[in-house]
Coordinates of C-alpha atoms and ligand atoms in Angstrom, one line a residue:
M1 CA 52.3 24.9 14.9
K2 CA 49.0 23.4 15.9
K3 CA 46.7 22.1 13.1
K4 CA 43.3 23.6 13.0
V5 CA 40.5 21.1 12.7
V6 CA 37.0 22.3 11.9
I7 CA 34.1 19.9 12.6
V8 CA 30.7 20.6 11.1
G9 CA 27.9 18.8 13.0
G10 CA 27.7 17.7 16.6
G11 CA 25.8 14.5 16.0
F12 CA 27.2 11.0 16.6
A13 CA 30.0 11.4 14.0
G14 CA 31.1 15.0 14.8
L15 CA 31.0 14.6 18.6
N16 CA 33.1 11.4 18.6
A17 CA 35.6 12.9 16.2
A18 CA 35.9 15.8 18.6
K19 CA 36.3 13.6 21.6
E20 CA 39.0 11.5 19.8
L21 CA 41.0 14.7 19.1
G22 CA 40.1 16.4 22.5
N23 CA 43.1 17.4 24.7
K24 CA 45.6 16.2 22.1
P25 CA 48.6 18.7 22.1
D26 CA 49.0 19.2 18.3
V27 CA 45.4 20.2 17.4
E28 CA 42.9 23.0 18.0
I29 CA 39.3 22.2 17.2
I30 CA 36.3 24.3 16.3
L31 CA 33.0 22.4 16.3
I32 CA 30.1 24.2 14.6
D33 CA 26.5 23.1 14.8
R34 CA 23.2 24.8 13.9
K35 CA 21.9 23.7 17.3
N36 CA 23.6 24.1 20.7
Y37 CA 23.0 20.5 21.7
H38 CA 23.7 16.9 20.7
L39 CA 20.5 14.9 20.0
F40 CA 20.0 11.2 20.6
Q41 CA 17.9 10.6 17.6
P42 CA 17.1 6.9 18.2
L43 CA 14.7 8.0 21.1
L44 CA 13.2 11.0 19.2
Y45 CA 10.0 9.1 18.6
Q46 CA 9.5 8.8 22.4
V47 CA 9.5 12.6 22.6
A48 CA 7.0 12.8 19.8
M49 CA 4.9 10.2 21.5
T50 CA 5.0 11.9 24.9
A51 CA 7.0 9.1 26.7
L52 CA 10.1 11.4 27.2
G53 CA 10.8 15.1 27.4
E54 CA 13.2 17.0 25.2
S55 CA 16.0 17.3 27.8
D56 CA 15.9 13.5 28.3
I57 CA 17.5 12.9 24.9
A58 CA 19.5 16.1 24.3
A59 CA 22.5 17.6 26.0
P60 CA 24.3 21.0 25.4
L61 CA 27.4 20.4 23.2
R62 CA 29.2 22.9 25.3
N63 CA 28.7 20.9 28.5
M64 CA 29.6 17.6 26.8
L65 CA 32.9 19.0 25.6
A66 CA 33.7 21.2 28.6
N67 CA 36.6 19.0 29.7
Y68 CA 38.5 19.4 26.4
N69 CA 40.5 22.6 26.5
N70 CA 41.4 22.6 22.8
I71 CA 37.7 22.5 21.6
T72 CA 35.7 25.6 20.9
V73 CA 32.0 25.3 20.1
F74 CA 30.1 27.7 17.9
K75 CA 26.4 27.7 17.2
G76 CA 26.0 28.6 13.6
I77 CA 25.1 27.4 10.1
V78 CA 27.7 26.4 7.6
E79 CA 26.5 27.5 4.2
R80 CA 29.3 26.5 1.8
I81 CA 32.8 25.1 1.6
D82 CA 35.5 26.6 -0.5
V83 CA 37.8 23.6 -1.0
E84 CA 40.4 25.7 -3.0
N85 CA 41.0 28.2 -0.2
K86 CA 40.4 25.7 2.6
T87 CA 37.7 27.8 4.2
I88 CA 34.1 27.3 5.3
I89 CA 31.5 30.1 4.9
T90 CA 29.1 30.3 7.8
D91 CA 26.2 32.6 8.6
F92 CA 28.4 34.5 11.0
N93 CA 32.0 34.3 9.6
T94 CA 34.5 32.7 7.3
I95 CA 36.8 30.2 8.9
S96 CA 39.9 28.6 7.6
Y97 CA 40.9 25.0 8.3
D98 CA 43.9 22.6 8.0
Y99 CA 41.5 19.6 8.3
L100 CA 37.7 19.7 7.8
I101 CA 35.4 17.0 9.1
L102 CA 31.9 17.1 7.7
A103 CA 29.3 15.3 9.8
C104 CA 26.1 17.1 8.9
G105 CA 23.7 14.1 8.6
V106 CA 20.6 13.8 6.4
Q107 CA 17.1 15.3 6.1
H108 CA 13.7 14.2 4.9
H109 CA 12.9 13.7 1.3
Y110 CA 9.4 14.3 0.0
F111 CA 10.2 13.0 -3.5
G112 CA 9.9 16.3 -5.2
H113 CA 6.8 17.4 -3.1
N114 CA 8.3 19.6 -0.4
E115 CA 4.8 21.2 -0.1
W116 CA 3.7 18.0 1.7
E117 CA 5.9 18.8 4.6
E118 CA 3.4 21.2 6.0
F119 CA 0.7 18.4 6.2
A120 CA 3.1 15.6 7.1
P121 CA 6.0 16.5 9.4
G122 CA 9.0 14.2 9.5
L123 CA 10.9 13.2 12.6
K124 CA 14.5 14.3 12.6
T125 CA 14.7 17.2 15.0
L126 CA 13.4 18.1 18.4
A127 CA 11.3 20.8 16.9
Q128 CA 9.6 18.2 14.6
A129 CA 9.1 15.8 17.5
K130 CA 7.4 18.5 19.5
E131 CA 5.2 19.4 16.5
I132 CA 4.2 15.8 16.0
R133 CA 3.4 15.6 19.7
R134 CA 1.3 18.7 19.4
R135 CA -0.6 17.4 16.4
V136 CA -1.4 14.0 17.9
M137 CA -2.5 15.4 21.3
E138 CA -4.5 18.2 19.6
A139 CA -6.3 15.5 17.5
Y140 CA -7.3 13.6 20.7
E141 CA -8.4 16.8 22.4
R142 CA -10.6 17.8 19.4
A143 CA -12.0 14.3 19.1
E144 CA -13.0 14.4 22.8
R145 CA -15.1 17.6 22.3
T146 CA -16.6 17.1 18.8
T147 CA -20.1 15.8 18.5
D148 CA -19.8 15.1 14.8
F149 CA -19.1 11.4 14.2
V150 CA -17.4 11.9 10.8
E151 CA -15.2 14.6 12.2
R152 CA -14.2 12.4 15.2
K153 CA -13.4 9.5 12.9
K154 CA -11.1 11.8 10.9
L155 CA -9.5 13.1 14.1
L156 CA -8.8 9.6 15.3
T157 CA -7.2 8.5 12.0
F158 CA -3.4 8.6 11.8
V159 CA -1.4 7.8 8.7
I160 CA 2.3 7.1 8.8
V161 CA 4.0 7.2 5.4
G162 CA 7.0 4.9 5.4
G163 CA 7.4 1.5 7.0
G164 CA 11.0 1.6 8.2
P165 CA 11.9 1.4 11.9
T166 CA 10.8 5.0 12.6
G167 CA 7.4 4.5 10.9
V168 CA 6.9 1.3 12.8
E169 CA 7.9 2.8 16.1
L170 CA 5.5 5.8 15.6
A171 CA 2.6 3.5 14.6
G172 CA 3.2 1.1 17.5
S173 CA 3.3 4.0 20.0
I174 CA 0.1 5.6 18.6
G175 CA -1.6 2.1 18.7
E176 CA -0.6 1.6 22.3
M177 CA -1.5 5.1 23.3
S178 CA -4.9 4.8 21.7
R179 CA -5.6 1.3 23.2
Y180 CA -4.5 1.9 26.8
T181 CA -4.3 5.6 27.4
L182 CA -7.4 7.0 25.7
S183 CA -9.8 4.8 27.6
K184 CA -8.3 6.0 30.9
F185 CA -8.2 9.7 30.3
Y186 CA -10.8 10.6 27.7
R187 CA -14.5 10.2 28.4
N188 CA -16.0 10.6 24.9
I189 CA -13.5 8.7 22.7
D190 CA -14.2 5.1 21.9
P191 CA -10.6 3.7 21.4
K192 CA -12.1 1.3 18.8
L193 CA -12.7 4.2 16.5
T194 CA -9.0 4.9 16.2
R195 CA -7.5 3.9 12.9
I196 CA -3.7 3.8 12.3
F197 CA -2.2 3.2 8.9
I198 CA 1.4 2.5 7.8
V199 CA 1.6 3.2 4.0
E200 CA 4.7 1.7 2.4
A201 CA 5.6 1.7 -1.2
A202 CA 7.7 -1.4 -1.0
P203 CA 6.3 -5.0 -0.9
R204 CA 7.0 -5.2 2.8
I205 CA 7.8 -3.0 5.8
L206 CA 11.2 -3.0 7.6
G207 CA 13.0 -3.7 4.4
S208 CA 16.4 -3.8 6.1
F209 CA 15.3 -6.6 8.4
S210 CA 14.9 -10.3 7.5
P211 CA 11.4 -11.2 6.1
E212 CA 10.5 -13.3 9.1
L213 CA 11.2 -10.6 11.6
A214 CA 9.4 -8.1 9.4
S215 CA 6.3 -10.3 9.3
K216 CA 6.4 -10.8 13.1
A217 CA 6.5 -7.1 13.5
T218 CA 3.6 -6.7 11.1
R219 CA 1.5 -9.1 13.2
S220 CA 2.4 -7.2 16.4
L221 CA 1.4 -4.0 14.8
E222 CA -1.9 -5.5 13.7
K223 CA -2.6 -6.6 17.3
L224 CA -2.3 -2.9 18.2
G225 CA -4.8 -2.0 15.6
V226 CA -2.3 -0.8 12.9
Q227 CA -3.2 -1.5 9.3
V228 CA -0.2 -2.1 7.2
W229 CA -0.6 -1.1 3.5
T230 CA 2.3 -2.3 1.4
N231 CA 2.9 -1.7 -2.4
S232 CA 1.1 1.6 -1.7
M233 CA 2.6 4.8 -3.1
V234 CA 1.3 8.0 -1.7
S235 CA 0.3 10.3 -4.6
N236 CA -0.9 13.3 -2.6
V237 CA -0.9 14.7 0.9
D238 CA -3.1 17.6 2.0
E239 CA -4.6 19.0 5.2
N240 CA -7.4 16.4 5.2
G241 CA -5.4 13.2 4.6
V242 CA -3.6 11.2 1.9
Q243 CA -4.3 9.9 -1.6
I244 CA -2.9 6.5 -2.6
G245 CA -3.7 6.0 -6.2
N246 CA -7.5 5.7 -6.3
E247 CA -7.8 5.3 -2.5
R248 CA -8.3 8.1 -0.1
I249 CA -7.7 8.1 3.7
E250 CA -9.3 11.0 5.5
A251 CA -6.9 11.8 8.4
A252 CA -6.3 14.7 10.6
T253 CA -2.7 13.5 11.4
V254 CA -0.2 12.4 8.7
L255 CA 3.4 11.7 9.6
W256 CA 6.3 11.3 7.2
A257 CA 8.8 8.6 7.8
A258 CA 9.8 7.8 4.2
G259 CA 12.9 8.8 2.2
I260 CA 16.0 10.8 3.1
T261 CA 18.4 13.0 1.3
A262 CA 21.8 14.3 2.4
V263 CA 22.0 17.9 3.6
K264 CA 23.1 20.3 0.8
I265 CA 26.5 21.0 2.2
G266 CA 28.3 18.1 0.5
S267 CA 27.2 19.4 -3.0
T268 CA 28.7 22.8 -2.3
M269 CA 32.2 21.3 -2.7
D270 CA 33.5 21.8 -6.2
G271 CA 34.4 18.6 -8.0
V272 CA 33.5 16.3 -5.2
E273 CA 31.4 13.2 -6.1
T274 CA 28.1 12.7 -4.4
D275 CA 25.7 9.7 -4.7
R276 CA 22.0 9.5 -5.8
I277 CA 20.8 11.0 -2.5
G278 CA 23.6 13.6 -2.2
R279 CA 25.9 11.7 0.2
V280 CA 29.6 12.4 -0.3
V281 CA 31.5 9.4 -1.7
V282 CA 34.5 8.8 0.6
N283 CA 37.7 6.8 0.4
E284 CA 38.5 3.8 2.7
D285 CA 40.1 6.2 5.3
L286 CA 36.9 8.3 5.1
S287 CA 38.6 11.2 3.3
V288 CA 37.3 12.8 0.2
P289 CA 39.1 11.7 -3.1
E290 CA 41.7 14.3 -4.1
H291 CA 41.2 16.1 -0.7
P292 CA 43.1 14.2 2.0
E293 CA 42.4 17.2 4.3
I294 CA 38.6 16.7 4.1
F295 CA 36.8 13.9 5.9
V296 CA 33.2 13.0 5.8
G297 CA 31.5 10.7 8.4
G298 CA 28.1 9.4 9.5
D299 CA 24.9 9.7 7.5
L300 CA 26.4 12.2 5.1
A301 CA 29.1 9.8 4.0
H302 CA 28.7 7.2 1.2
F303 CA 31.1 4.5 2.4
S304 CA 31.0 1.8 -0.2
T305 CA 30.5 -1.8 0.8
G306 CA 30.8 -2.9 -2.8
E307 CA 28.5 -3.2 -5.8
G308 CA 26.7 0.1 -5.4
T309 CA 25.8 -0.5 -1.7
A310 CA 26.9 1.7 1.2
L311 CA 26.9 1.5 4.9
P312 CA 23.5 2.3 6.3
G313 CA 22.6 5.5 8.3
L314 CA 22.9 4.1 11.8
A315 CA 24.2 5.6 15.0
P316 CA 27.0 3.0 15.5
V317 CA 28.2 3.6 12.0
A318 CA 28.4 7.4 12.6
L319 CA 30.0 6.9 16.1
Q320 CA 32.7 4.6 14.8
Q321 CA 33.4 6.7 11.7
G322 CA 33.8 9.8 13.9
R323 CA 36.3 8.1 16.1
A324 CA 38.2 6.7 13.0
I325 CA 38.4 10.1 11.4
G326 CA 39.9 11.6 14.6
H327 CA 42.3 8.7 14.8
N328 CA 43.4 9.1 11.2
I329 CA 44.2 12.8 11.7
L330 CA 46.3 11.9 14.8
L331 CA 48.1 9.3 12.6
D332 CA 48.8 12.1 10.0
L333 CA 50.3 14.3 12.7
K334 CA 52.6 11.5 13.7
S335 CA 53.5 10.9 10.0
K336 CA 52.1 7.4 10.2
A337 CA 49.9 5.7 7.6
R338 CA 46.2 6.2 7.9
K339 CA 44.0 3.2 8.6
A340 CA 41.1 2.0 6.4
F341 CA 37.8 2.2 8.2
R342 CA 36.2 -1.2 9.2
Y343 CA 32.7 -1.2 10.6
L344 CA 32.0 -3.4 13.6
D345 CA 28.4 -4.4 12.9
K346 CA 26.2 -3.8 16.0
G347 CA 23.1 -5.2 14.4
Q348 CA 19.7 -3.4 14.2
M349 CA 16.6 -3.3 16.2
A350 CA 13.1 -1.7 16.3
T351 CA 10.3 -1.6 18.9
I352 CA 6.6 -2.1 18.4
G353 CA 4.9 -0.6 21.4
K354 CA 6.0 -1.2 25.0
N355 CA 6.6 -4.9 25.2
K356 CA 7.7 -6.0 21.8
A357 CA 10.7 -5.4 19.6
I358 CA 12.7 -7.2 16.9
V359 CA 16.5 -7.6 17.1
E360 CA 18.8 -8.8 14.3
F361 CA 22.5 -9.3 15.0
G362 CA 24.1 -11.2 12.2
S363 CA 22.4 -14.6 12.0
L364 CA 20.9 -14.1 15.5
K365 CA 17.3 -12.9 15.3
F366 CA 14.7 -12.7 18.0
D367 CA 11.6 -10.8 18.9
G368 CA 9.1 -10.3 21.8
I369 CA 9.6 -9.1 25.3
F370 CA 13.2 -10.3 25.5
A371 CA 14.0 -8.3 22.4
W372 CA 12.3 -5.3 23.9
F373 CA 14.5 -5.5 27.1
T374 CA 17.6 -5.8 24.9
W375 CA 16.5 -2.7 22.9
A376 CA 15.8 -0.8 26.2
L377 CA 19.2 -1.8 27.7
V378 CA 21.2 -0.9 24.6
H379 CA 19.5 2.5 24.3
I380 CA 20.0 3.3 28.0
Y381 CA 23.6 2.3 27.7
F382 CA 24.3 4.6 24.7
L383 CA 22.5 7.6 26.1
T384 CA 24.7 10.6 26.5
S385 CA 25.3 10.8 30.2
F386 CA 24.7 9.2 33.5
R387 CA 22.0 11.7 34.3
H388 CA 20.1 10.9 31.1
R389 CA 20.4 7.2 31.8
V390 CA 18.9 7.5 35.3
F391 CA 16.1 9.9 34.2
V392 CA 15.0 7.9 31.2
L393 CA 15.1 4.6 33.2
L394 CA 12.9 6.2 35.9
Q395 CA 10.4 7.5 33.4
W396 CA 10.2 4.2 31.5
G397 CA 9.7 2.4 34.7
W398 CA 7.0 4.7 35.8
S399 CA 5.1 4.7 32.5
Y400 CA 5.6 0.9 32.0
F401 CA 3.4 0.2 35.0
T402 CA 1.1 3.1 35.0
F403 CA 0.6 3.7 31.2
S404 CA 0.8 7.3 32.1
Y405 CA 3.2 9.6 30.2
G406 CA 4.4 12.8 31.7
A407 CA 5.1 14.8 28.5
R408 CA 1.5 14.9 27.3
L409 CA 1.4 18.6 27.3
I410 CA 0.3 20.8 24.4
V411 CA 2.3 24.0 24.3
N412 CA 1.0 26.5 21.8
R413 CA 3.4 28.2 19.6
E414 CA 1.9 31.7 20.3
W415 CA 3.6 33.0 23.5
R416 CA 2.5 36.6 23.7
F417 CA -0.3 38.1 25.7
Y418 CA -0.6 41.1 23.3
P419 CA -0.1 39.6 19.9
D420 CA -2.0 42.2 17.9
K421 CA 0.2 45.1 19.0
K422 CA -2.9 47.4 19.8
Ligands
FAD1 C1 13.8 9.2 14.3 C2 15.1 8.5 14.2 C3 15.3 7.3 14.8 C4 16.5 6.6 14.6 N1 16.7 5.4 15.2 C5 17.9 4.8 15.2 C6 18.1 3.6 15.9 O1 17.2 3.1 16.6 N2 19.4 3.0 15.8 C7 20.4 3.6 15.0 O2 21.5 3.0 15.0 N3 20.2 4.7 14.4 C8 19.0 5.3 14.4 N4 18.8 6.5 13.7 C9 19.9 7.0 12.8 C10 20.9 7.7 13.6 O3 20.3 8.6 14.5 C11 21.8 8.5 12.6 O4 22.4 7.5 11.8 C12 22.9 9.3 13.3 O5 22.3 10.3 14.1 C13 23.8 9.9 12.3 O6 24.7 10.7 13.0 P1 25.5 11.9 12.2 O7 26.5 12.4 13.2 O8 25.9 11.5 10.9 O9 24.3 13.0 11.9 P2 23.3 13.7 12.9 O10 23.2 13.0 14.2 O11 22.1 13.9 12.1 O12 24.0 15.1 13.2 C14 24.2 16.0 12.2 C15 24.5 17.4 12.9 O13 24.9 18.3 11.9 C16 24.2 19.5 12.2 N5 24.2 20.3 10.9 C17 23.6 19.8 9.8 N6 23.8 20.7 8.8 C18 24.5 21.7 9.4 C19 25.0 23.0 8.9 N7 24.9 23.3 7.6 N8 25.7 23.8 9.7 C20 25.9 23.4 11.0 N9 25.4 22.3 11.5 C21 24.7 21.5 10.7 C22 22.9 19.1 12.7 O14 22.3 20.2 13.5 C23 23.2 17.9 13.6 O15 23.5 18.2 14.9 C24 17.6 7.2 13.8 C25 17.4 8.4 13.2 C26 16.2 9.1 13.4 C27 15.9 10.4 12.7

């Protein structure tokens, strides 16, 4: 009889596990995701910053898996896992499994202040990217029409909390947009009035990169008008800006790029160990201790690299772990021994505006325009489909030379002509 494999999450880990098991004779697969599409998160900031549209970085899971006859896709939310009875409880049904693959990723963490989310959206989903885009574009539009200098200054102040790669990419893009785009399209805004802050609690930004690359990135950001505040802990966020100890920054737009926590699902499994941020601690073969039938991969997994450290939340880690999980299930079915997961390090990179990036690959470190081209090529290569690669390449080419971005549309959330039901 065929084994039933349930995969929760169609991100890099879940999708690659599904592909590894796709069209294999001994398994039937159900993949469940709360969204009906796979999202290429590394380019999410480009949607937020108007460089790309939503469909450039997302593709329907159903289409991506159409050629695998043994995979069924359900759109739904998995609420809980009953490890005793080997079932998952979703918002539409209860589903049993022989093998379970959890690949549900992580979400933002507001350090006990979830009320800040309203004033400082994070960047993890397409909906959040669109909301950030709306806020940034709305701030420019309101700055264009106001005659009040203080109000304009506030509207042209952007604070990004968190100096990791996402914070740096957001700040660099806003810096570039303000420098080169505002002057071209807005008549009343003096680009010099724009202020962009990265507020980082640690002693330096880009903590996962080497200090020399991080300081090069800091200098590039400063050239784009970004002020980098390190050793600065945000103590409050409200609709008018942020508080950092005794300092106050009045800002119409605050964006959150600090702190992550695992999605809740891992902690619904009785007796399963999770780490400080809720990731599920896994064995070398990516299964959960005492539960060889449950695997966890990607951002949700705590895969130890020794002495309290774990593999970072990166796309190549998730992708490789997804494949490895699928492969281990196939080994089980052939009654062969499972393989321990070994991560093939693909390095890390981050962009600062349109011409600069930093790349770190083992002892190889470089920055500048060559790094930016490396970054661009790698991201094009890993995009989901040929169509996505062509479209993104064309749009980048166009905006590279024209400084004109196509997705600079503000679409209001209200869609009805008759909202008051009269
Ligand atoms: C803005 C941003 C920029 C990034 N840039 C880079 C980069 O440049 N390079 C890099 O290597 N990595 C980058 N990353 C990290 C990388 O995207 C992640 O490491 C990777 O996406 C993790 O893959 P995953 O499959 O574990 O989780 P995800 O890709 O997050 O997928 C999880 C899936 O699970 C689904 N899900 C969650 N909970 C449930 C539930 N209860 N029920 C049903 N479905 C559920 C979600 O809808 C989602 O589709 C970036 C991440 C972000 C947010």
